[in-house]
Coordinates of C-alpha atoms in Angstrom, one line a residue:
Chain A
X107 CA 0.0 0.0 0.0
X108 CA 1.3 3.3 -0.8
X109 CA 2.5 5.7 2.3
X110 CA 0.5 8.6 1.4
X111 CA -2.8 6.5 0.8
X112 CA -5.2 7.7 3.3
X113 CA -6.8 4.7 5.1
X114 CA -10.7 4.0 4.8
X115 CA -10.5 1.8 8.1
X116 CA -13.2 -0.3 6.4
X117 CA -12.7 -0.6 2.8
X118 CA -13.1 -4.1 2.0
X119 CA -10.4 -3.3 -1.5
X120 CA -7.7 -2.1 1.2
X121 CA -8.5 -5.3 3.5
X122 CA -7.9 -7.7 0.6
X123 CA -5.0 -6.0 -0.5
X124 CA -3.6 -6.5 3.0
X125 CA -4.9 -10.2 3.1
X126 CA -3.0 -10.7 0.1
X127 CA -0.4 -8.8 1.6
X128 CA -0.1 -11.6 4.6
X129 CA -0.4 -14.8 2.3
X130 CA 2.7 -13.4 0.4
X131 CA 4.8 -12.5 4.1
X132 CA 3.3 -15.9 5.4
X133 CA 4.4 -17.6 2.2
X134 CA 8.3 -16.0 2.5
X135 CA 8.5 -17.3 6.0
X136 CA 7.2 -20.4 5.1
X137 CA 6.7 -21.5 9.0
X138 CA 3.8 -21.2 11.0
X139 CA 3.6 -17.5 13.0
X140 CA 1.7 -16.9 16.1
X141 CA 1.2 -13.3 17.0
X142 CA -0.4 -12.0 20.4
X143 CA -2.3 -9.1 21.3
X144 CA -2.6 -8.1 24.6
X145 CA -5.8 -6.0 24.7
X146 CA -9.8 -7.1 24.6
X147 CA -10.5 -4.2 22.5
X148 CA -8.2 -5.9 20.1
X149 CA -10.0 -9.5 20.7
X150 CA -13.5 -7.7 19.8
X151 CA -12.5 -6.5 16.7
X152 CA -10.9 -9.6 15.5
X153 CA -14.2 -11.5 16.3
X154 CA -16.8 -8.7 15.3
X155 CA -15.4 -8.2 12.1
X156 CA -14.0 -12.0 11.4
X157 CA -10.7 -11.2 11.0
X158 CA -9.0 -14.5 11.8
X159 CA -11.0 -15.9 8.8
X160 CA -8.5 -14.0 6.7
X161 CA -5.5 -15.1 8.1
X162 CA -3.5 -17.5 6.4
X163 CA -2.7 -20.3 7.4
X164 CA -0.1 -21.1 9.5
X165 CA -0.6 -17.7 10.9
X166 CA -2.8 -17.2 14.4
X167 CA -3.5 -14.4 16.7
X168 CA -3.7 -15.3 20.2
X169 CA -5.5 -13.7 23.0
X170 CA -2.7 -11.9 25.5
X171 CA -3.1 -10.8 29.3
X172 CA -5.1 -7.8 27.6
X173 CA -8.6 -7.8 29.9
X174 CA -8.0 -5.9 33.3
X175 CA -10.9 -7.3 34.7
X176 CA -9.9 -10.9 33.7
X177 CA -6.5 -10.6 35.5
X178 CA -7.6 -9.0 38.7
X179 CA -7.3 -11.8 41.2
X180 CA -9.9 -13.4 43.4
X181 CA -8.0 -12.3 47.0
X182 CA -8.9 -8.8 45.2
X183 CA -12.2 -9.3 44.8
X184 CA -12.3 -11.1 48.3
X185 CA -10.9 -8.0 50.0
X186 CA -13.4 -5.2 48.2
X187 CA -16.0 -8.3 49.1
X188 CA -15.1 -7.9 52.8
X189 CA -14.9 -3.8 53.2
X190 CA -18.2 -4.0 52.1
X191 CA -19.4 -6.7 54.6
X192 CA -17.6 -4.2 57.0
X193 CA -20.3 -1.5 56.4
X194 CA -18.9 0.6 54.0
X195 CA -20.2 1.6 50.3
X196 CA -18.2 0.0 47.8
X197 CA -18.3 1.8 44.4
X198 CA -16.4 -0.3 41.5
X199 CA -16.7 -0.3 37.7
X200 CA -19.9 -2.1 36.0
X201 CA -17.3 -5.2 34.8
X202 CA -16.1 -5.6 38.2
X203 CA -19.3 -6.0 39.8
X204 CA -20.1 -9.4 39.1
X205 CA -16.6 -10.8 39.0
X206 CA -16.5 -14.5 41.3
X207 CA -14.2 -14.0 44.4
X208 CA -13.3 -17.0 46.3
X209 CA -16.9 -16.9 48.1
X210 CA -19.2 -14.8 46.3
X211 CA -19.0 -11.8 44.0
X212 CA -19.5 -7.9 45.2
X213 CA -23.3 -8.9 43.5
X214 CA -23.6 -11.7 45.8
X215 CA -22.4 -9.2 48.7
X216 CA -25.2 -6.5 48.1
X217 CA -27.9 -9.3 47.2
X218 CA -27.1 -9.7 50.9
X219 CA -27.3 -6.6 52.0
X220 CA -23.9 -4.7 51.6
X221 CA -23.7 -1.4 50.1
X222 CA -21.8 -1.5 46.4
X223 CA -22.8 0.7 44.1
X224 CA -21.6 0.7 39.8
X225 CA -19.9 4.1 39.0
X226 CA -19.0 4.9 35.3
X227 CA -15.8 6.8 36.5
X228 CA -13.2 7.2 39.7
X229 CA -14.9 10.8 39.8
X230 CA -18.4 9.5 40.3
X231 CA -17.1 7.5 43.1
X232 CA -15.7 10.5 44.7
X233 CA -19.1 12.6 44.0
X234 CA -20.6 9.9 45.7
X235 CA -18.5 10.2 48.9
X236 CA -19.2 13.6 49.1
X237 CA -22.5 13.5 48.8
X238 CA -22.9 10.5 51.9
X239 CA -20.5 12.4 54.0
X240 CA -21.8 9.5 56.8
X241 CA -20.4 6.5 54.9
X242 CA -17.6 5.5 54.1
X243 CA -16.9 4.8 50.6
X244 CA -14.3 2.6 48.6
X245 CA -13.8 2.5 45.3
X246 CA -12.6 -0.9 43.9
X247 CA -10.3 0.7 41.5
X248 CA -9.3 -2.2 38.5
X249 CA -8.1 -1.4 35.5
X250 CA -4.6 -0.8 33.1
X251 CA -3.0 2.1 32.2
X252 CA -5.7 3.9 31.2
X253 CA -8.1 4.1 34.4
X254 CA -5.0 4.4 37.2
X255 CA -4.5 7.9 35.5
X256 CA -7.7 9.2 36.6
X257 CA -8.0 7.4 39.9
X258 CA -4.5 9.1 40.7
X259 CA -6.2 12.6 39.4
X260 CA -8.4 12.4 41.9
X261 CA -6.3 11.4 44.7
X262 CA -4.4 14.8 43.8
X263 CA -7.2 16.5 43.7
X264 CA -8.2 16.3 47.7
X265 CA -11.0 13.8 47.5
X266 CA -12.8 13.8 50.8
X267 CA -11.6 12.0 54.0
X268 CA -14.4 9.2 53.9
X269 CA -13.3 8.4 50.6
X270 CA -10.4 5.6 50.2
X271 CA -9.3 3.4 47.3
X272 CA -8.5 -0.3 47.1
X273 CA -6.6 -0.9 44.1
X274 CA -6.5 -3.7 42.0
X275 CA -4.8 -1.6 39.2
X276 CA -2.6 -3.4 37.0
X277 CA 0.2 -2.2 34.2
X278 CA 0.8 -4.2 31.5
X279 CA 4.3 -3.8 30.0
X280 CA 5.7 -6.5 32.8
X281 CA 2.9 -8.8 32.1
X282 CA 4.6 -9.0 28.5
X283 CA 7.9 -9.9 29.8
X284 CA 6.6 -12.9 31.7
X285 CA 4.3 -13.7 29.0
X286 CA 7.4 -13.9 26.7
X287 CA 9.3 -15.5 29.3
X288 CA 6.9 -18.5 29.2
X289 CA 8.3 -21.9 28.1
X290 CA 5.5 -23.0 26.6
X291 CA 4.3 -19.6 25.2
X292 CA 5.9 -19.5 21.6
X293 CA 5.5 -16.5 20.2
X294 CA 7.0 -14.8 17.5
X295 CA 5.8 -10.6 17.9
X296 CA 2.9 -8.4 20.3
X297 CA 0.1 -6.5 18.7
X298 CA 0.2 -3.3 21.8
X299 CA -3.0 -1.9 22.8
X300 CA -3.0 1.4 21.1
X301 CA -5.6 3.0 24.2
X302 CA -3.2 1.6 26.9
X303 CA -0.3 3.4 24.9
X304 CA -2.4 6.8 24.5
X305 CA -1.4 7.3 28.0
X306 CA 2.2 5.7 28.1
X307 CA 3.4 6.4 24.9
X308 CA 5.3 3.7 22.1
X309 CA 9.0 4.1 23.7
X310 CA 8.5 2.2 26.8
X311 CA 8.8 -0.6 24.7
X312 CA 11.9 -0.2 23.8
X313 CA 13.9 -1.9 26.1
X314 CA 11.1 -5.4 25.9
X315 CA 12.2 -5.4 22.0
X316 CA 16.0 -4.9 22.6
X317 CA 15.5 -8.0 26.1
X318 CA 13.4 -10.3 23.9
X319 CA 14.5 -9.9 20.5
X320 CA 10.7 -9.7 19.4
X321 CA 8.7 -7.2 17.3
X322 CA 6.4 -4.8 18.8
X323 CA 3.4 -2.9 16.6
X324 CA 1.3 -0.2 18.1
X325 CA -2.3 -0.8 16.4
X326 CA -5.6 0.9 16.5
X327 CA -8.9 -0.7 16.8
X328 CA -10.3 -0.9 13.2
X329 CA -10.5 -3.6 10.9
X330 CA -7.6 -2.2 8.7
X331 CA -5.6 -1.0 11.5
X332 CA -5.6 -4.6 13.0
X333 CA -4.2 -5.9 9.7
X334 CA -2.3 -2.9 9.1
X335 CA -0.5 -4.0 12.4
X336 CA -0.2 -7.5 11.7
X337 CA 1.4 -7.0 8.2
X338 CA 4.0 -4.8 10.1
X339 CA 4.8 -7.8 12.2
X340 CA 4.8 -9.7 9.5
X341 CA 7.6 -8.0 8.0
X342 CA 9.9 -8.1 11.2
X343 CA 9.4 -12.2 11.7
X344 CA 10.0 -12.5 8.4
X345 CA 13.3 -10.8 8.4
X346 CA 14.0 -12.1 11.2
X347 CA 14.5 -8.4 13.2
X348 CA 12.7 -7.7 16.5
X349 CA 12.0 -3.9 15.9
X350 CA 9.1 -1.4 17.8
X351 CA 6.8 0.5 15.1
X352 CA 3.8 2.3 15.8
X353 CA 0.6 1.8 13.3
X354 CA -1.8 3.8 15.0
X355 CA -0.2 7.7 15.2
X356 CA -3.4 9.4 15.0
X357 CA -3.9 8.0 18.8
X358 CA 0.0 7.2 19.8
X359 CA 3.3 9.6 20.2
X360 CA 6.3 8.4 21.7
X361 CA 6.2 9.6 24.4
X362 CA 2.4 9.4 25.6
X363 CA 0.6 11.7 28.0
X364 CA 3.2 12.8 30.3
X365 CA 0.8 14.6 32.6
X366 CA -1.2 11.3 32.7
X367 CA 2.0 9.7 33.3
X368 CA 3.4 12.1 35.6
X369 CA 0.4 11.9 38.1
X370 CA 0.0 8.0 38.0
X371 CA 3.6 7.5 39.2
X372 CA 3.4 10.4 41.7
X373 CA 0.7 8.6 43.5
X374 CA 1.3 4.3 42.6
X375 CA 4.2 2.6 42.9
X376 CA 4.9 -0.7 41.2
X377 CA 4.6 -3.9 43.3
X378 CA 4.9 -8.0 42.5
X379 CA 1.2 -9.0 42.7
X380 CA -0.6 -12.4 41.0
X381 CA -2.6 -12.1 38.1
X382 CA -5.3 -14.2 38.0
X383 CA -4.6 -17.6 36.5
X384 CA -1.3 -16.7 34.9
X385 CA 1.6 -15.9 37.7
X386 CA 2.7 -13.8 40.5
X387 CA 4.6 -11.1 38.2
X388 CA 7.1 -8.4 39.3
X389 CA 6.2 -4.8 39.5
X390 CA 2.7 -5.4 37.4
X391 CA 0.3 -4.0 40.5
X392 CA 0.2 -0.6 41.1
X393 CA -0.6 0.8 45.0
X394 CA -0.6 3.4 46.8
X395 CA 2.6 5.0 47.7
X396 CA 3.3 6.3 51.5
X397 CA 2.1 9.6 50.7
X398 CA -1.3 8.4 49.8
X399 CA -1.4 6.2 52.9
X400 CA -4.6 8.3 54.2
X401 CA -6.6 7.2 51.2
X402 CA -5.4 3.7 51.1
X403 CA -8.4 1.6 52.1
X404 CA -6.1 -1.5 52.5
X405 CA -4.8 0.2 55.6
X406 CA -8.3 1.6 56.6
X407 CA -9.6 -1.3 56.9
X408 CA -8.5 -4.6 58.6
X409 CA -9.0 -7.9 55.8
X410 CA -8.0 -11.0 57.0
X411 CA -7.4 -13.2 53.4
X412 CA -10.2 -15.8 53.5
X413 CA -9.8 -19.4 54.5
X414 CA -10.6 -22.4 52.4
X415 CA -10.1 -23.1 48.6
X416 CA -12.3 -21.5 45.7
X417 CA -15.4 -23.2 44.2
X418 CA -14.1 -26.7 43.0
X419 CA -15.6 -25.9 39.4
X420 CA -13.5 -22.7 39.3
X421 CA -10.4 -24.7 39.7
X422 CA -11.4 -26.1 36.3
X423 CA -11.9 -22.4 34.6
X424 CA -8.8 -22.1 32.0
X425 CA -8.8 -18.4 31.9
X426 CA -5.3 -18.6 33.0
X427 CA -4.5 -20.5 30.3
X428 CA -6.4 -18.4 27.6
X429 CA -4.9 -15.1 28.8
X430 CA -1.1 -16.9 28.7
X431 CA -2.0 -17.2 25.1
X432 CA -2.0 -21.3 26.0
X433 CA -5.6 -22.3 25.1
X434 CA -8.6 -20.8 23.3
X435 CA -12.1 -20.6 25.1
X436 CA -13.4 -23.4 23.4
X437 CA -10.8 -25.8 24.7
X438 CA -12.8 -25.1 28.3
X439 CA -15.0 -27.6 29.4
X440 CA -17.2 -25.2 31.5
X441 CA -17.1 -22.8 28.5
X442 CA -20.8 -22.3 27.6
X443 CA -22.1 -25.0 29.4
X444 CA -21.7 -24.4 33.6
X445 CA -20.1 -21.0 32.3
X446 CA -22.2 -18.3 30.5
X447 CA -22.2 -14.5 31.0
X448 CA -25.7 -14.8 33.2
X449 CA -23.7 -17.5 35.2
X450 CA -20.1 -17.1 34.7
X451 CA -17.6 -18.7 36.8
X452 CA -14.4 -16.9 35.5
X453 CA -14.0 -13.1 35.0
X454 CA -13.2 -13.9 31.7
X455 CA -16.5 -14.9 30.8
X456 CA -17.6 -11.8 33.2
X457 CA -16.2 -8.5 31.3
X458 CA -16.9 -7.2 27.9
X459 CA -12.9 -7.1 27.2
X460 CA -12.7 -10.6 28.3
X461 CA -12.1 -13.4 25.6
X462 CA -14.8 -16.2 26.7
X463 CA -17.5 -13.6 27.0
X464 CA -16.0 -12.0 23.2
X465 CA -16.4 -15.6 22.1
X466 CA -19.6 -16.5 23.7
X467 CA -20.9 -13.4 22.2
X468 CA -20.2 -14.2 18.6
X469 CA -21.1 -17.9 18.9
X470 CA -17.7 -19.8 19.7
X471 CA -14.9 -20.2 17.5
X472 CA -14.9 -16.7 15.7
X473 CA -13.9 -17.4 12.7
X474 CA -16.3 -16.3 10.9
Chain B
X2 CA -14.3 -1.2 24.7
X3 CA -11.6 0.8 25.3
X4 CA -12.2 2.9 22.4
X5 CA -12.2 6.4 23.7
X6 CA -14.6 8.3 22.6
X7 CA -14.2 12.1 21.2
X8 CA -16.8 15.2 22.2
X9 CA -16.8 18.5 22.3
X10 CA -16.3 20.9 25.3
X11 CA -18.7 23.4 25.8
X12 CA -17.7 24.8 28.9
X13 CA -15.2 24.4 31.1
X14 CA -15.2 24.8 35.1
X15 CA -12.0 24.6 36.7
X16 CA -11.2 20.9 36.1
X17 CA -14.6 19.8 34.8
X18 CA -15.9 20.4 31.4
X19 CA -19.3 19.4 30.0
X20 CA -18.5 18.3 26.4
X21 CA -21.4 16.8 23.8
X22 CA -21.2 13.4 22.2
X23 CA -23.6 13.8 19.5
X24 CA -26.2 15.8 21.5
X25 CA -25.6 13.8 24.8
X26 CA -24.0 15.9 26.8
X27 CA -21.7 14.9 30.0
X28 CA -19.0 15.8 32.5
X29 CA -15.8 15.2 31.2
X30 CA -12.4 15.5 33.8
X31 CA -9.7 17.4 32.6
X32 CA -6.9 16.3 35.1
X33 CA -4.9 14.2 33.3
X34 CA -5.7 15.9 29.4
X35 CA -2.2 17.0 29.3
X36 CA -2.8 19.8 26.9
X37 CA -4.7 23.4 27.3
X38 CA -8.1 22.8 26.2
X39 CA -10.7 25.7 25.1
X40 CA -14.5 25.3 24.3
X41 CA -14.5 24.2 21.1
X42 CA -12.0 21.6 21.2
X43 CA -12.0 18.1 21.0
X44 CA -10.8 15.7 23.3
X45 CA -11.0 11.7 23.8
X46 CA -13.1 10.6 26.8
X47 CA -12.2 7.5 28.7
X48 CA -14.0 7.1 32.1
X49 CA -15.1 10.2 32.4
X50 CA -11.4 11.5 31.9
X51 CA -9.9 13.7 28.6
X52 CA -6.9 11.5 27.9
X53 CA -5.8 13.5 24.7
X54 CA -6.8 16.6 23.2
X55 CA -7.8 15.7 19.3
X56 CA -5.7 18.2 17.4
X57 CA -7.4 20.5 14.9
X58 CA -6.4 19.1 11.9
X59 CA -7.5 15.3 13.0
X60 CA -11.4 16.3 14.1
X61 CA -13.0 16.0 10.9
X62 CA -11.4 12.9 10.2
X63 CA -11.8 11.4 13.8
X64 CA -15.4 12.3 13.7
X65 CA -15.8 10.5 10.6
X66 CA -14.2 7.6 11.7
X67 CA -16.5 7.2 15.0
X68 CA -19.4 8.2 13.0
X69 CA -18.4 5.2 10.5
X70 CA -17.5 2.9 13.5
X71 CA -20.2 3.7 16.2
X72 CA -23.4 3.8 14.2
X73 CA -23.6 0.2 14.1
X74 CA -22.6 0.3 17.6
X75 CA -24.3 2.9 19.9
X76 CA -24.4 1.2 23.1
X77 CA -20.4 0.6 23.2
X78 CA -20.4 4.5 22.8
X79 CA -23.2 4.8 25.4
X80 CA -21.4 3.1 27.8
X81 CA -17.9 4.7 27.0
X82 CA -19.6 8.1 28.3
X83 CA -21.7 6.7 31.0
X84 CA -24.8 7.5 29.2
X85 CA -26.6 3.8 28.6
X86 CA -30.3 5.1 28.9
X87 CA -29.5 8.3 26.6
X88 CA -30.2 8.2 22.3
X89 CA -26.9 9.3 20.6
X90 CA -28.1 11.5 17.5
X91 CA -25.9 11.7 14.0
X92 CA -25.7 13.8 11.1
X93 CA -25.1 17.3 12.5
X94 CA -21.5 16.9 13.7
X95 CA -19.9 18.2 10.6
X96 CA -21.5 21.6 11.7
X97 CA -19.0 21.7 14.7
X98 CA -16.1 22.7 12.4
X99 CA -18.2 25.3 9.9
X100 CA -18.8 27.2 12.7
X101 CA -22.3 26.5 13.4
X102 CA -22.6 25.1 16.8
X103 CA -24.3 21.7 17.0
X104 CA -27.8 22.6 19.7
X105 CA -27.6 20.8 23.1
X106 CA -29.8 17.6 23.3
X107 CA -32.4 18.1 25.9
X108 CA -31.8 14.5 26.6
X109 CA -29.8 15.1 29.8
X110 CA -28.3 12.7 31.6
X111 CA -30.1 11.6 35.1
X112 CA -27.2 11.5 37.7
X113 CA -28.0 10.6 41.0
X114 CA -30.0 7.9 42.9
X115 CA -32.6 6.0 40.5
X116 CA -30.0 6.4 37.8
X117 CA -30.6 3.4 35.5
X118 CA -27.0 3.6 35.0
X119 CA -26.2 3.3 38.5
X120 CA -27.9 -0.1 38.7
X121 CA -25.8 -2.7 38.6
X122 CA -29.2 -4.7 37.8
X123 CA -29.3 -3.3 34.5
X124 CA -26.1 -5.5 33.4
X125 CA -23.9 -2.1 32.9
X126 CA -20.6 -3.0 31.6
X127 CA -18.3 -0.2 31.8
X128 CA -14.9 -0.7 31.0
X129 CA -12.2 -0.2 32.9

């Protein structure tokens, strides 16, 4: 495709040519390719608009650690479970709320009485504290990049003092490294999340191509910016270069939203922390440094991790598995049988961003 | 999804700014925007925060593109701005950059107790 051609981000003509475009790379590295994005965003599009039907062969795109909901773990969802129990209003995103913790979901806690209430944004939880000066309020913060901006906005911005955050809030660039770092985990280049990189700019994945010798691409969310992204990749496996490019400019600069960036690592700090199903993974959880300490509703509140195991049928959930890039949702026994989105038992199936709920969604394997 | 969405600003208030998304109008942080931002700009909502400032010469494109992209899919974008009981309106966004300024919907969004978006009942599914 010509440089100065302006994309139609739907025109069939410019997806075939780039179709045609991956049959001739796939053809020159004459070896299957498997390629993983790490972002649900990324997942819908591929299934909405049936992308992985035009792959070649030999060439797939596998699901990554991308859904922030998926990865927060069940001792998370246990602890904003039991500051509710404790009294207090917990206010969380609308994927969150009916997440399985090891007992019961923050559903299951307010079908029993507890007070959690489905905010839209950190500053609604906030507006919500100052409106119930009585109570005090929590807000289950989850979420990448993307959301620990704003919930570190409005720590800065003096939030009341029956207002406190528990967060579950995860970055993603670490993920990656123990993705790649997985014996079993083959893969040959990442597909970045082009929202996630908005805020932290293309560059910080620098030093992850130069460590792991692998391709990055930056990519949008359209059809043709998806393919646009994989043909990129394409051409680094094939001459065999790791290399960092960024395919969706009109979002991404190198260097991101350094006032985003600048407020998220003035209020969290990087700690090791499990993500659900896939592996305890240095300096991917983001808390609450010192000087937030006041608002820090981990040391506000006394939780004592729960005893005993998980449901026995969530021990058989393979969300781990699918967000390692391992297994595909249909390789689940539970998946749509015991595990639907009215009845889910792993987040994956839970959140709009996660890949058995994607699948489920557009009737299985979407191929088509 | 994750998308972002992009609206307007129509005022701004210290830190807030109400900013239309094809006649729905909603409060829109401007903490972590990065940029100066006037009435009349554009930025990209996530969450209820501006996480860019869309520059002048990308609107008209932008707007194309989301117009393209989200009329097939208006309840993504309802729940991108926290509006999931509100109607998003096309066809008079082009008007934004000619100078005539698109009218406020009177489809304002309920906040507050009662809020159908509020009820976790209602299977919201915000991102995050």
């Amino acid at each position: 495709m010509s440089e100065t051609e302006p994309l139609q981000f739907r025109d069939p003509e410019q997806a075939e040519q780039l179709a045609d475009r991956l049959e001739t790379l796939m053809a020159d590295i004459d070896e299957p390719v498997s390629l993983m994005h790490v972002c649900g965003s990324h997942e819908q599009a591929i299934a909405k608009f049936g992308l992985r039907s035009l792959l070649p062969d030999g060439l797939s795109v596998r699901m990554g650690p991308g859904c922030p909901v998926c990865v927060t773990n069940m001792p998370e969802v246990d602890e904003a479970v039991a500051i509710a129990e404790q009294g207090a209003t917990v206010a969380t995103y609308g994927d969150m709320f009916r997440v399985p913790g090891t007992k019961k979901s923050l559903a299951d806690a307010r079908a029993d009485g507890a007070s959690v209430e489905v905010v839209y944004s950190a500053s609604e939880a906030v507006e919500l504290a100052a409106a119930n000066p009585e109570a005090e309020v929590v807000f289950f913060a989850t979420g990448f990049e993307t959301t620990a901006a704003p919930t570190a906005a409005i720590l800065d911005a003096d939030p009341p003092s029956n207002f406190s955050v528990l967060s579950a809030h995860k970055y993603v660039p670490p993920a990656m490294e123990v993705v790649a770092e997985m014996p079993d985990v083959d893969i040959d280049g990442f597909l970045a999340a082009g929202h996630a990189a908005t805020i932290t700019g293309y560059g910080l994945f620098e030093p992850f191509v130069e460590t792991y010798e692998l391709p990055i691409v930056v990519g949008g969310f359209e059809p043709i910016d998806v393919l646009l992204a994989i043909e990129r990749l394409l051409e680094y496996v094939r001459d065999g270069k790791a290399g960092l490019e960024n395919a969706y400019p009109r979002c991404v600069s190198k260097a991101g939203n350094e006032q985003a960036l600048e407020t998220m690592w003035d209020v969290f700090e990087k700690t090791s922390g499990e993500w659900r199903g896939i592996a305890e993974i240095p300096g991917a959880n983001l808390v609450l440094r010192d000087a937030y300490a006041e608002y820090d509703a981990r040391r506000r509140f006394d939780v004592e991790p729960l005893d005993g195991g998980p449901d026995p049928l969530t021990e058989q959930c393979i969300c781990g598995d699918i967000m390692a890039g391992k297994a595909d949702p249909d390789e689940c026994d539970l998946f749509g049988e015991e595990c639907t989105p009215s009845n889910p038992v792993g987040a994956c199936m839970v959140s709009s961003e996660g890949t058995c709920k994607i699948w489920d969604e557009y009737g299985g394997h979407p191929n088509l | 999804m994750c998308l972002g969405i992009p609206g307007e600003i129509l005022e701004i208030d210290g830190q807030v700014a109400q900013a239309e998304f094809w006649n729905v109008e909603k409060s829109v942080r401007l903490d972590i925007v990065g940029e100066e931002v006037s009435v009349g700009d554009y930025v990209l909502n996530h969450a209820g925060f501006a996480i860019r400032k869309i520059p002048d010469d990308e609107v008209a494109e932008t707007m194309a593109l989301y117009e393209s992209f989200l009329s097939g899919d208006e309840a993504d974008a309802l729940e991108e701005i926290g509006a999931t009981d509100a109607t998003l309106e096309f066809g008079d966004r082009p008007a934004a950059r000619t100078g005539e300024k698109p009218v406020a919907s009177t489809d304002r969004v309920p906040r507050g107790p009662g809020d159908a978006r509020t009820d976790p009942e209602a299977d919201s599914e915000d991102d995050v």
